[in-house]
Amino acid sequence: MNSVIQYLHPPRLVIIMPCYNEEENIQYSYESLMFILNDLIAQQRLNSSSGLCYVDDHSTDKSWGLIEELGRRDPRVKGLRLSANQGQQTALLAGMQSLAEEFELFLTLDIDLQDDPKVIPQMLSAIEQGAGIVYGVRTQRSVDSVFKRLSARLYYYMMKFLEQGIIKNHSDFRMFDRQVLHALLDYPERLLLLRAVFPRLGFPSAQVEYSRIARKHGDTKYSLFKMTTLALDGISSYSSAPLMLVFVIAITGIMVSVVLFLWAFSVYLKGIAIPGWFSVLFAVLVFGAFQLFCLGLIGTYIKNIYNEVKKRPRFHITDRLNV
């Protein structure tokens, strides 16, 4: 029997949404998600105290004020405000850590609701059937730009090549129980890529497919720079394979050097004049590029080690609402 049923039946579910300058989506997400929650409560599949938690990642617009207004009208709306902008992954972690003992079920979701919340009842069914984690998996993402689709495909291919176990076409739309959350919170590292950690936990899992829908309000705050940084942190934090790539490049460079030396020596013995500018330029450019690439890759790992050994707090919460 699933551990959730042992806690409380029907279970209490909280939907955790990070938000940064998302004032257009506060009311919209509240109305859309509460409609779904109220229907599941009426079916007695969820406890009446199930609700929402907005984690304001230090927005500079009216987001926190709107969250406070919702919380005053509806006590099932909870809110956390971070003291500084820490990024989506940290905001999610702040919400999960703060509510770990208050609910039996947790669902993480982007506030723009492009990950279709209509499949939440299906995710709950998978939990009821014994899954500890249910991953939302996108079957198509035609509403995204061509660049975003291609870059996402490349990213998942790379993570599969590096044997990271990431669920293809899954972002941060997932439902899980308290036992899974406790296991997640045992991970002490600061650079947490949640989509890489959850599959490593080893709990029974299921997948629910859906089609990504168009964003109805506002523009995404997840810039190309932020997406690239998240991808690089994920690769360098959860795989040592790129370090082996440095070793492979070094061996390849040595082999090429030996071949070039033997070729130059044989030409010298034949007494043929060698126009030296091309061979020198080629060697400088190629091996210089290899060296810079390897140094940059090693530097990324050193940066991660540096951030981890400082053991600084991941976040600080300045305001709490109904928490």
mmCIF file of C-alpha atoms in Angstrom:
data_model
loop_
_atom_site.group_PDB
_atom_site.id
_atom_site.type_symbol
_atom_site.label_atom_id
_atom_site.label_comp_id
_atom_site.label_asym_id
_atom_site.label_seq_id
_atom_site.Cartn_x
_atom_site.Cartn_y
_atom_site.Cartn_z
ATOM 1 C CA MET A 1 0.000 0.000 0.000
ATOM 2 C CA ASN A 2 1.264 3.454 -0.859
ATOM 3 C CA SER A 3 2.766 5.417 2.022
ATOM 4 C CA VAL A 4 0.388 8.320 1.361
ATOM 5 C CA ILE A 5 -2.681 6.300 2.371
ATOM 6 C CA GLN A 6 -1.007 5.462 5.670
ATOM 7 C CA TYR A 7 -0.692 9.159 6.516
ATOM 8 C CA LEU A 8 -4.209 10.449 5.900
ATOM 9 C CA HIS A 9 -7.130 9.534 3.680
ATOM 10 C CA PRO A 10 -8.088 11.381 1.629
ATOM 11 C CA PRO A 11 -4.614 12.953 1.422
ATOM 12 C CA ARG A 12 -3.820 16.652 1.557
ATOM 13 C CA LEU A 13 -2.258 17.986 -1.648
ATOM 14 C CA VAL A 14 -0.391 21.258 -2.133
ATOM 15 C CA ILE A 15 0.505 22.648 -5.554
ATOM 16 C CA ILE A 16 3.797 24.550 -5.340
ATOM 17 C CA MET A 17 4.433 27.219 -7.962
ATOM 18 C CA PRO A 18 7.543 29.417 -8.201
ATOM 19 C CA CYS A 19 6.880 32.876 -9.590
ATOM 20 C CA TYR A 20 9.029 35.801 -10.615
ATOM 21 C CA ASN A 21 7.258 38.913 -11.923
ATOM 22 C CA GLU A 22 4.154 36.890 -12.793
ATOM 23 C CA GLU A 23 1.416 39.306 -11.703
ATOM 24 C CA GLU A 24 -0.631 38.452 -14.822
ATOM 25 C CA ASN A 25 -0.794 34.772 -13.851
ATOM 26 C CA ILE A 26 -1.597 34.907 -10.107
ATOM 27 C CA GLN A 27 -5.390 35.152 -10.358
ATOM 28 C CA TYR A 28 -5.517 33.010 -13.494
ATOM 29 C CA SER A 29 -3.587 30.144 -11.906
ATOM 30 C CA TYR A 30 -5.641 30.396 -8.694
ATOM 31 C CA GLU A 31 -8.984 30.100 -10.491
ATOM 32 C CA SER A 32 -7.825 27.300 -12.827
ATOM 33 C CA LEU A 33 -6.210 25.152 -10.148
ATOM 34 C CA MET A 34 -8.824 25.680 -7.451
ATOM 35 C CA PHE A 35 -11.476 24.492 -9.898
ATOM 36 C CA ILE A 36 -9.571 21.225 -10.291
ATOM 37 C CA LEU A 37 -8.846 20.859 -6.567
ATOM 38 C CA ASN A 38 -12.450 21.543 -5.567
ATOM 39 C CA ASP A 39 -13.655 18.882 -7.988
ATOM 40 C CA LEU A 40 -11.251 16.303 -6.519
ATOM 41 C CA ILE A 41 -12.300 17.321 -2.997
ATOM 42 C CA ALA A 42 -15.959 16.849 -3.952
ATOM 43 C CA GLN A 43 -15.076 13.335 -5.170
ATOM 44 C CA GLN A 44 -13.412 12.736 -1.778
ATOM 45 C CA ARG A 45 -10.105 11.989 -3.460
ATOM 46 C CA LEU A 46 -8.410 14.928 -1.733
ATOM 47 C CA ASN A 47 -8.726 16.447 1.719
ATOM 48 C CA SER A 48 -10.599 19.753 1.955
ATOM 49 C CA SER A 49 -7.442 21.475 3.266
ATOM 50 C CA SER A 50 -5.597 20.894 -0.041
ATOM 51 C CA GLY A 51 -4.434 24.119 -1.620
ATOM 52 C CA LEU A 52 -1.816 26.208 -3.393
ATOM 53 C CA CYS A 53 1.554 27.621 -2.423
ATOM 54 C CA TYR A 54 3.093 30.502 -4.364
ATOM 55 C CA VAL A 55 6.839 30.963 -3.884
ATOM 56 C CA ASP A 56 7.708 34.524 -4.865
ATOM 57 C CA ASP A 57 11.319 34.532 -6.047
ATOM 58 C CA HIS A 58 11.750 38.188 -5.007
ATOM 59 C CA SER A 59 9.557 39.694 -7.716
ATOM 60 C CA THR A 60 9.771 43.402 -8.475
ATOM 61 C CA ASP A 61 6.165 43.732 -9.699
ATOM 62 C CA LYS A 62 2.856 43.302 -7.814
ATOM 63 C CA SER A 63 3.093 39.506 -7.542
ATOM 64 C CA TRP A 64 3.518 39.336 -3.752
ATOM 65 C CA GLY A 65 0.726 41.840 -3.112
ATOM 66 C CA LEU A 66 -1.673 39.770 -5.228
ATOM 67 C CA ILE A 67 -0.625 36.592 -3.420
ATOM 68 C CA GLU A 68 -1.307 38.265 -0.065
ATOM 69 C CA GLU A 69 -4.732 39.359 -1.275
ATOM 70 C CA LEU A 70 -5.599 35.803 -2.320
ATOM 71 C CA GLY A 71 -4.344 34.453 1.014
ATOM 72 C CA ARG A 72 -6.555 36.817 2.982
ATOM 73 C CA ARG A 73 -9.617 35.691 0.995
ATOM 74 C CA ASP A 74 -8.781 31.990 0.951
ATOM 75 C CA PRO A 75 -6.682 30.384 3.755
ATOM 76 C CA ARG A 76 -5.883 27.467 1.451
ATOM 77 C CA VAL A 77 -3.564 29.818 -0.459
ATOM 78 C CA LYS A 78 -0.095 29.884 1.052
ATOM 79 C CA GLY A 79 2.813 32.081 0.133
ATOM 80 C CA LEU A 80 6.551 32.393 0.665
ATOM 81 C CA ARG A 81 8.692 35.341 -0.386
ATOM 82 C CA LEU A 82 12.441 34.873 -0.828
ATOM 83 C CA SER A 83 14.847 37.617 0.226
ATOM 84 C CA ALA A 84 16.658 37.514 -3.131
ATOM 85 C CA ASN A 85 16.145 36.042 -6.570
ATOM 86 C CA GLN A 86 17.501 32.483 -6.354
ATOM 87 C CA GLY A 87 16.070 30.812 -9.433
ATOM 88 C CA GLN A 88 13.279 28.372 -10.134
ATOM 89 C CA GLN A 89 14.899 25.269 -8.636
ATOM 90 C CA THR A 90 15.675 26.948 -5.310
ATOM 91 C CA ALA A 91 12.186 28.479 -5.150
ATOM 92 C CA LEU A 92 10.657 25.042 -5.612
ATOM 93 C CA LEU A 93 12.902 23.614 -2.914
ATOM 94 C CA ALA A 94 11.913 26.414 -0.525
ATOM 95 C CA GLY A 95 8.258 25.560 -0.971
ATOM 96 C CA MET A 96 8.755 21.828 -0.573
ATOM 97 C CA GLN A 97 10.968 22.161 2.484
ATOM 98 C CA SER A 98 8.610 24.590 4.229
ATOM 99 C CA LEU A 99 5.526 22.380 3.734
ATOM 100 C CA ALA A 100 7.095 18.937 4.102
ATOM 101 C CA GLU A 101 5.176 18.034 7.288
ATOM 102 C CA GLU A 102 1.857 19.728 6.505
ATOM 103 C CA PHE A 103 0.795 17.746 3.439
ATOM 104 C CA GLU A 104 0.889 14.164 2.205
ATOM 105 C CA LEU A 105 1.057 14.937 -1.510
ATOM 106 C CA PHE A 106 3.004 17.589 -3.402
ATOM 107 C CA LEU A 107 2.762 18.817 -6.970
ATOM 108 C CA THR A 108 5.212 21.228 -8.594
ATOM 109 C CA LEU A 109 4.034 23.283 -11.537
ATOM 110 C CA ASP A 110 4.996 26.412 -13.486
ATOM 111 C CA ILE A 111 2.596 29.261 -12.800
ATOM 112 C CA ASP A 112 1.930 29.929 -16.503
ATOM 113 C CA LEU A 113 0.091 26.550 -16.673
ATOM 114 C CA GLN A 114 1.612 25.628 -20.021
ATOM 115 C CA ASP A 115 2.031 22.193 -18.475
ATOM 116 C CA ASP A 116 -1.623 21.234 -18.664
ATOM 117 C CA PRO A 117 -3.102 20.961 -15.133
ATOM 118 C CA LYS A 118 -6.098 19.027 -16.475
ATOM 119 C CA VAL A 119 -4.029 15.832 -16.122
ATOM 120 C CA ILE A 120 -3.735 16.290 -12.326
ATOM 121 C CA PRO A 121 -6.593 13.784 -11.721
ATOM 122 C CA GLN A 122 -4.664 11.214 -13.809
ATOM 123 C CA MET A 123 -1.529 11.859 -11.776
ATOM 124 C CA LEU A 124 -3.504 11.374 -8.576
ATOM 125 C CA SER A 125 -4.835 8.065 -9.935
ATOM 126 C CA ALA A 126 -1.263 6.859 -10.460
ATOM 127 C CA ILE A 127 -0.433 7.794 -6.853
ATOM 128 C CA GLU A 128 -3.520 5.932 -5.644
ATOM 129 C CA GLN A 129 -2.317 2.878 -7.561
ATOM 130 C CA GLY A 130 1.025 2.853 -5.725
ATOM 131 C CA ALA A 131 3.394 5.239 -7.485
ATOM 132 C CA GLY A 132 5.556 7.442 -5.287
ATOM 133 C CA ILE A 133 6.405 9.864 -8.119
ATOM 134 C CA VAL A 134 4.340 10.737 -11.183
ATOM 135 C CA TYR A 135 6.104 12.584 -13.997
ATOM 136 C CA GLY A 136 4.255 14.836 -16.404
ATOM 137 C CA VAL A 137 5.668 14.147 -19.873
ATOM 138 C CA ARG A 138 5.072 16.383 -22.882
ATOM 139 C CA THR A 139 3.971 14.509 -26.003
ATOM 140 C CA GLN A 140 4.173 17.583 -28.210
ATOM 141 C CA ARG A 141 5.326 21.172 -27.740
ATOM 142 C CA SER A 142 4.272 22.885 -30.966
ATOM 143 C CA VAL A 143 3.497 26.097 -29.046
ATOM 144 C CA ASP A 144 7.224 26.511 -28.303
ATOM 145 C CA SER A 145 9.609 28.170 -30.737
ATOM 146 C CA VAL A 146 11.633 26.048 -33.152
ATOM 147 C CA PHE A 147 14.826 27.025 -31.319
ATOM 148 C CA LYS A 148 13.411 25.972 -27.951
ATOM 149 C CA ARG A 149 12.227 22.628 -29.307
ATOM 150 C CA LEU A 150 15.580 21.892 -30.959
ATOM 151 C CA SER A 151 17.606 22.983 -27.922
ATOM 152 C CA ALA A 152 15.414 20.867 -25.637
ATOM 153 C CA ARG A 153 15.901 17.844 -27.894
ATOM 154 C CA LEU A 154 19.672 18.382 -27.860
ATOM 155 C CA TYR A 155 19.681 18.761 -24.076
ATOM 156 C CA TYR A 156 17.776 15.523 -23.449
ATOM 157 C CA TYR A 157 19.993 13.705 -25.940
ATOM 158 C CA MET A 158 23.104 14.913 -24.118
ATOM 159 C CA MET A 159 21.720 13.925 -20.718
ATOM 160 C CA LYS A 160 20.837 10.483 -22.056
ATOM 161 C CA PHE A 161 24.349 10.132 -23.504
ATOM 162 C CA LEU A 162 25.766 11.070 -20.091
ATOM 163 C CA GLU A 163 23.497 8.427 -18.512
ATOM 164 C CA GLN A 164 21.738 10.844 -16.189
ATOM 165 C CA GLY A 165 18.401 9.020 -16.214
ATOM 166 C CA ILE A 166 16.430 12.215 -16.858
ATOM 167 C CA ILE A 167 12.884 11.578 -18.081
ATOM 168 C CA LYS A 168 12.664 12.767 -21.679
ATOM 169 C CA ASN A 169 10.325 15.739 -22.182
ATOM 170 C CA HIS A 170 9.757 16.103 -18.444
ATOM 171 C CA SER A 171 10.505 19.436 -16.797
ATOM 172 C CA ASP A 172 9.267 20.186 -13.272
ATOM 173 C CA PHE A 173 5.648 19.057 -13.542
ATOM 174 C CA ARG A 174 5.403 16.136 -11.127
ATOM 175 C CA MET A 175 3.397 14.764 -8.203
ATOM 176 C CA PHE A 176 5.001 12.878 -5.326
ATOM 177 C CA ASP A 177 4.326 11.852 -1.747
ATOM 178 C CA ARG A 178 5.892 12.869 1.552
ATOM 179 C CA GLN A 179 8.188 9.851 1.737
ATOM 180 C CA VAL A 180 9.733 10.844 -1.592
ATOM 181 C CA LEU A 181 10.111 14.444 -0.410
ATOM 182 C CA HIS A 182 11.914 13.363 2.764
ATOM 183 C CA ALA A 183 14.353 11.382 0.614
ATOM 184 C CA LEU A 184 14.881 14.402 -1.649
ATOM 185 C CA LEU A 185 15.616 16.685 1.313
ATOM 186 C CA ASP A 186 18.435 14.342 2.358
ATOM 187 C CA TYR A 187 20.409 15.608 -0.645
ATOM 188 C CA PRO A 188 22.646 18.376 0.755
ATOM 189 C CA GLU A 189 24.127 19.817 -2.430
ATOM 190 C CA ARG A 190 23.419 23.447 -3.362
ATOM 191 C CA LEU A 191 23.250 22.888 -7.117
ATOM 192 C CA LEU A 192 20.061 20.857 -7.289
ATOM 193 C CA LEU A 193 18.638 20.007 -10.695
ATOM 194 C CA LEU A 194 15.373 18.453 -9.532
ATOM 195 C CA ARG A 195 14.595 16.677 -12.792
ATOM 196 C CA ALA A 196 17.928 14.844 -12.417
ATOM 197 C CA VAL A 197 17.534 14.042 -8.702
ATOM 198 C CA PHE A 198 14.000 12.634 -8.647
ATOM 199 C CA PRO A 199 14.745 9.642 -10.948
ATOM 200 C CA ARG A 200 17.753 8.824 -8.739
ATOM 201 C CA LEU A 201 15.582 8.422 -5.645
ATOM 202 C CA GLY A 202 14.461 5.009 -6.823
ATOM 203 C CA PHE A 203 10.811 5.093 -5.738
ATOM 204 C CA PRO A 204 8.049 3.495 -7.851
ATOM 205 C CA SER A 205 7.122 5.945 -10.591
ATOM 206 C CA ALA A 206 4.622 6.494 -13.362
ATOM 207 C CA GLN A 207 4.247 8.878 -16.287
ATOM 208 C CA VAL A 208 1.258 10.884 -17.474
ATOM 209 C CA GLU A 209 1.375 12.357 -20.964
ATOM 210 C CA TYR A 210 -0.047 15.711 -22.030
ATOM 211 C CA SER A 211 0.276 18.320 -24.763
ATOM 212 C CA ARG A 212 1.969 21.578 -23.836
ATOM 213 C CA ILE A 213 -0.428 24.509 -24.241
ATOM 214 C CA ALA A 214 0.178 28.137 -25.173
ATOM 215 C CA ARG A 215 0.951 30.685 -22.479
ATOM 216 C CA LYS A 216 -2.145 32.834 -21.928
ATOM 217 C CA HIS A 217 -0.736 35.730 -19.904
ATOM 218 C CA GLY A 218 2.575 37.582 -19.896
ATOM 219 C CA ASP A 219 5.962 36.516 -21.219
ATOM 220 C CA THR A 220 8.276 33.844 -19.907
ATOM 221 C CA LYS A 221 10.867 35.061 -17.386
ATOM 222 C CA TYR A 222 13.105 32.070 -18.108
ATOM 223 C CA SER A 223 15.671 33.621 -20.418
ATOM 224 C CA LEU A 224 18.046 31.773 -22.728
ATOM 225 C CA PHE A 225 20.890 32.594 -20.326
ATOM 226 C CA LYS A 226 19.009 31.050 -17.382
ATOM 227 C CA MET A 227 18.131 27.932 -19.377
ATOM 228 C CA THR A 228 21.731 27.530 -20.540
ATOM 229 C CA THR A 229 23.070 27.989 -17.004
ATOM 230 C CA LEU A 230 20.612 25.405 -15.661
ATOM 231 C CA ALA A 231 21.633 22.934 -18.366
ATOM 232 C CA LEU A 232 25.362 23.408 -17.737
ATOM 233 C CA ASP A 233 24.918 23.113 -13.963
ATOM 234 C CA GLY A 234 22.914 19.949 -14.462
ATOM 235 C CA ILE A 235 25.547 18.364 -16.672
ATOM 236 C CA SER A 236 28.509 19.314 -14.485
ATOM 237 C CA SER A 237 26.763 18.588 -11.170
ATOM 238 C CA TYR A 238 25.479 15.112 -11.943
ATOM 239 C CA SER A 239 27.979 13.592 -14.348
ATOM 240 C CA SER A 240 31.749 13.160 -14.390
ATOM 241 C CA ALA A 241 31.646 12.056 -18.026
ATOM 242 C CA PRO A 242 32.775 15.481 -19.358
ATOM 243 C CA LEU A 243 35.961 15.119 -17.313
ATOM 244 C CA MET A 244 36.610 11.871 -19.140
ATOM 245 C CA LEU A 245 36.108 13.840 -22.350
ATOM 246 C CA VAL A 246 39.075 15.993 -21.337
ATOM 247 C CA PHE A 247 41.153 12.819 -21.041
ATOM 248 C CA VAL A 248 39.977 11.624 -24.469
ATOM 249 C CA ILE A 249 40.831 15.001 -26.028
ATOM 250 C CA ALA A 250 44.276 14.884 -24.444
ATOM 251 C CA ILE A 251 44.953 11.387 -25.813
ATOM 252 C CA THR A 252 43.661 12.427 -29.248
ATOM 253 C CA GLY A 253 45.935 15.482 -29.177
ATOM 254 C CA ILE A 254 48.942 13.340 -28.355
ATOM 255 C CA MET A 255 48.164 10.930 -31.190
ATOM 256 C CA VAL A 256 47.722 13.763 -33.691
ATOM 257 C CA SER A 257 50.980 15.316 -32.501
ATOM 258 C CA VAL A 258 52.827 12.047 -33.030
ATOM 259 C CA VAL A 259 51.386 11.702 -36.547
ATOM 260 C CA LEU A 260 52.335 15.281 -37.415
ATOM 261 C CA PHE A 261 55.844 14.755 -36.029
ATOM 262 C CA LEU A 262 56.361 11.573 -38.050
ATOM 263 C CA TRP A 263 55.066 13.286 -41.197
ATOM 264 C CA ALA A 264 57.333 16.311 -40.702
ATOM 265 C CA PHE A 265 60.320 14.086 -39.960
ATOM 266 C CA SER A 266 59.762 11.941 -43.065
ATOM 267 C CA VAL A 267 59.484 15.065 -45.235
ATOM 268 C CA TYR A 268 62.662 16.397 -43.674
ATOM 269 C CA LEU A 269 64.546 13.168 -44.500
ATOM 270 C CA LYS A 270 63.373 13.431 -48.113
ATOM 271 C CA GLY A 271 64.829 16.929 -48.302
ATOM 272 C CA ILE A 272 61.533 18.519 -49.334
ATOM 273 C CA ALA A 273 61.069 22.132 -48.285
ATOM 274 C CA ILE A 274 58.154 22.536 -45.900
ATOM 275 C CA PRO A 275 56.106 25.749 -46.014
ATOM 276 C CA GLY A 276 55.882 26.155 -42.268
ATOM 277 C CA TRP A 277 53.247 28.806 -41.779
ATOM 278 C CA PHE A 278 50.216 26.528 -42.333
ATOM 279 C CA SER A 279 51.404 23.666 -40.148
ATOM 280 C CA VAL A 280 52.340 26.049 -37.323
ATOM 281 C CA LEU A 281 49.066 27.968 -37.593
ATOM 282 C CA PHE A 282 47.074 24.733 -37.660
ATOM 283 C CA ALA A 283 48.824 23.360 -34.589
ATOM 284 C CA VAL A 284 48.448 26.604 -32.620
ATOM 285 C CA LEU A 285 44.761 27.049 -33.415
ATOM 286 C CA VAL A 286 43.665 23.440 -32.936
ATOM 287 C CA PHE A 287 45.619 22.645 -29.811
ATOM 288 C CA GLY A 288 44.976 26.100 -28.367
ATOM 289 C CA ALA A 289 41.234 25.538 -28.812
ATOM 290 C CA PHE A 290 41.503 22.098 -27.183
ATOM 291 C CA GLN A 291 43.358 23.533 -24.216
ATOM 292 C CA LEU A 292 40.899 26.391 -23.700
ATOM 293 C CA PHE A 293 37.962 23.993 -23.927
ATOM 294 C CA CYS A 294 39.478 21.633 -21.382
ATOM 295 C CA LEU A 295 40.371 24.481 -19.024
ATOM 296 C CA GLY A 296 36.840 25.857 -19.255
ATOM 297 C CA LEU A 297 35.341 22.438 -18.554
ATOM 298 C CA ILE A 298 37.584 21.843 -15.560
ATOM 299 C CA GLY A 299 36.817 25.370 -14.360
ATOM 300 C CA THR A 300 33.102 24.584 -14.358
ATOM 301 C CA TYR A 301 33.681 21.649 -12.027
ATOM 302 C CA ILE A 302 35.949 23.729 -9.795
ATOM 303 C CA LYS A 303 33.225 26.405 -9.605
ATOM 304 C CA ASN A 304 30.717 23.779 -8.476
ATOM 305 C CA ILE A 305 33.128 22.449 -5.844
ATOM 306 C CA TYR A 306 33.759 26.010 -4.648
ATOM 307 C CA ASN A 307 30.028 26.671 -4.257
ATOM 308 C CA GLU A 308 29.430 23.402 -2.436
ATOM 309 C CA VAL A 309 32.253 23.624 0.111
ATOM 310 C CA LYS A 310 31.114 27.083 1.269
ATOM 311 C CA LYS A 311 27.852 25.470 2.477
ATOM 312 C CA ARG A 312 25.965 28.741 2.376
ATOM 313 C CA PRO A 313 22.188 28.685 2.966
ATOM 314 C CA ARG A 314 20.243 28.025 -0.193
ATOM 315 C CA PHE A 315 17.662 30.731 0.530
ATOM 316 C CA HIS A 316 16.144 33.057 3.126
ATOM 317 C CA ILE A 317 12.410 33.645 3.498
ATOM 318 C CA THR A 318 11.363 37.181 4.383
ATOM 319 C CA ASP A 319 7.550 36.798 4.314
ATOM 320 C CA ARG A 320 5.196 33.902 4.994
ATOM 321 C CA LEU A 321 1.504 33.697 4.252
ATOM 322 C CA ASN A 322 -0.659 31.024 5.945
ATOM 323 C CA VAL A 323 2.449 28.895 6.503
#
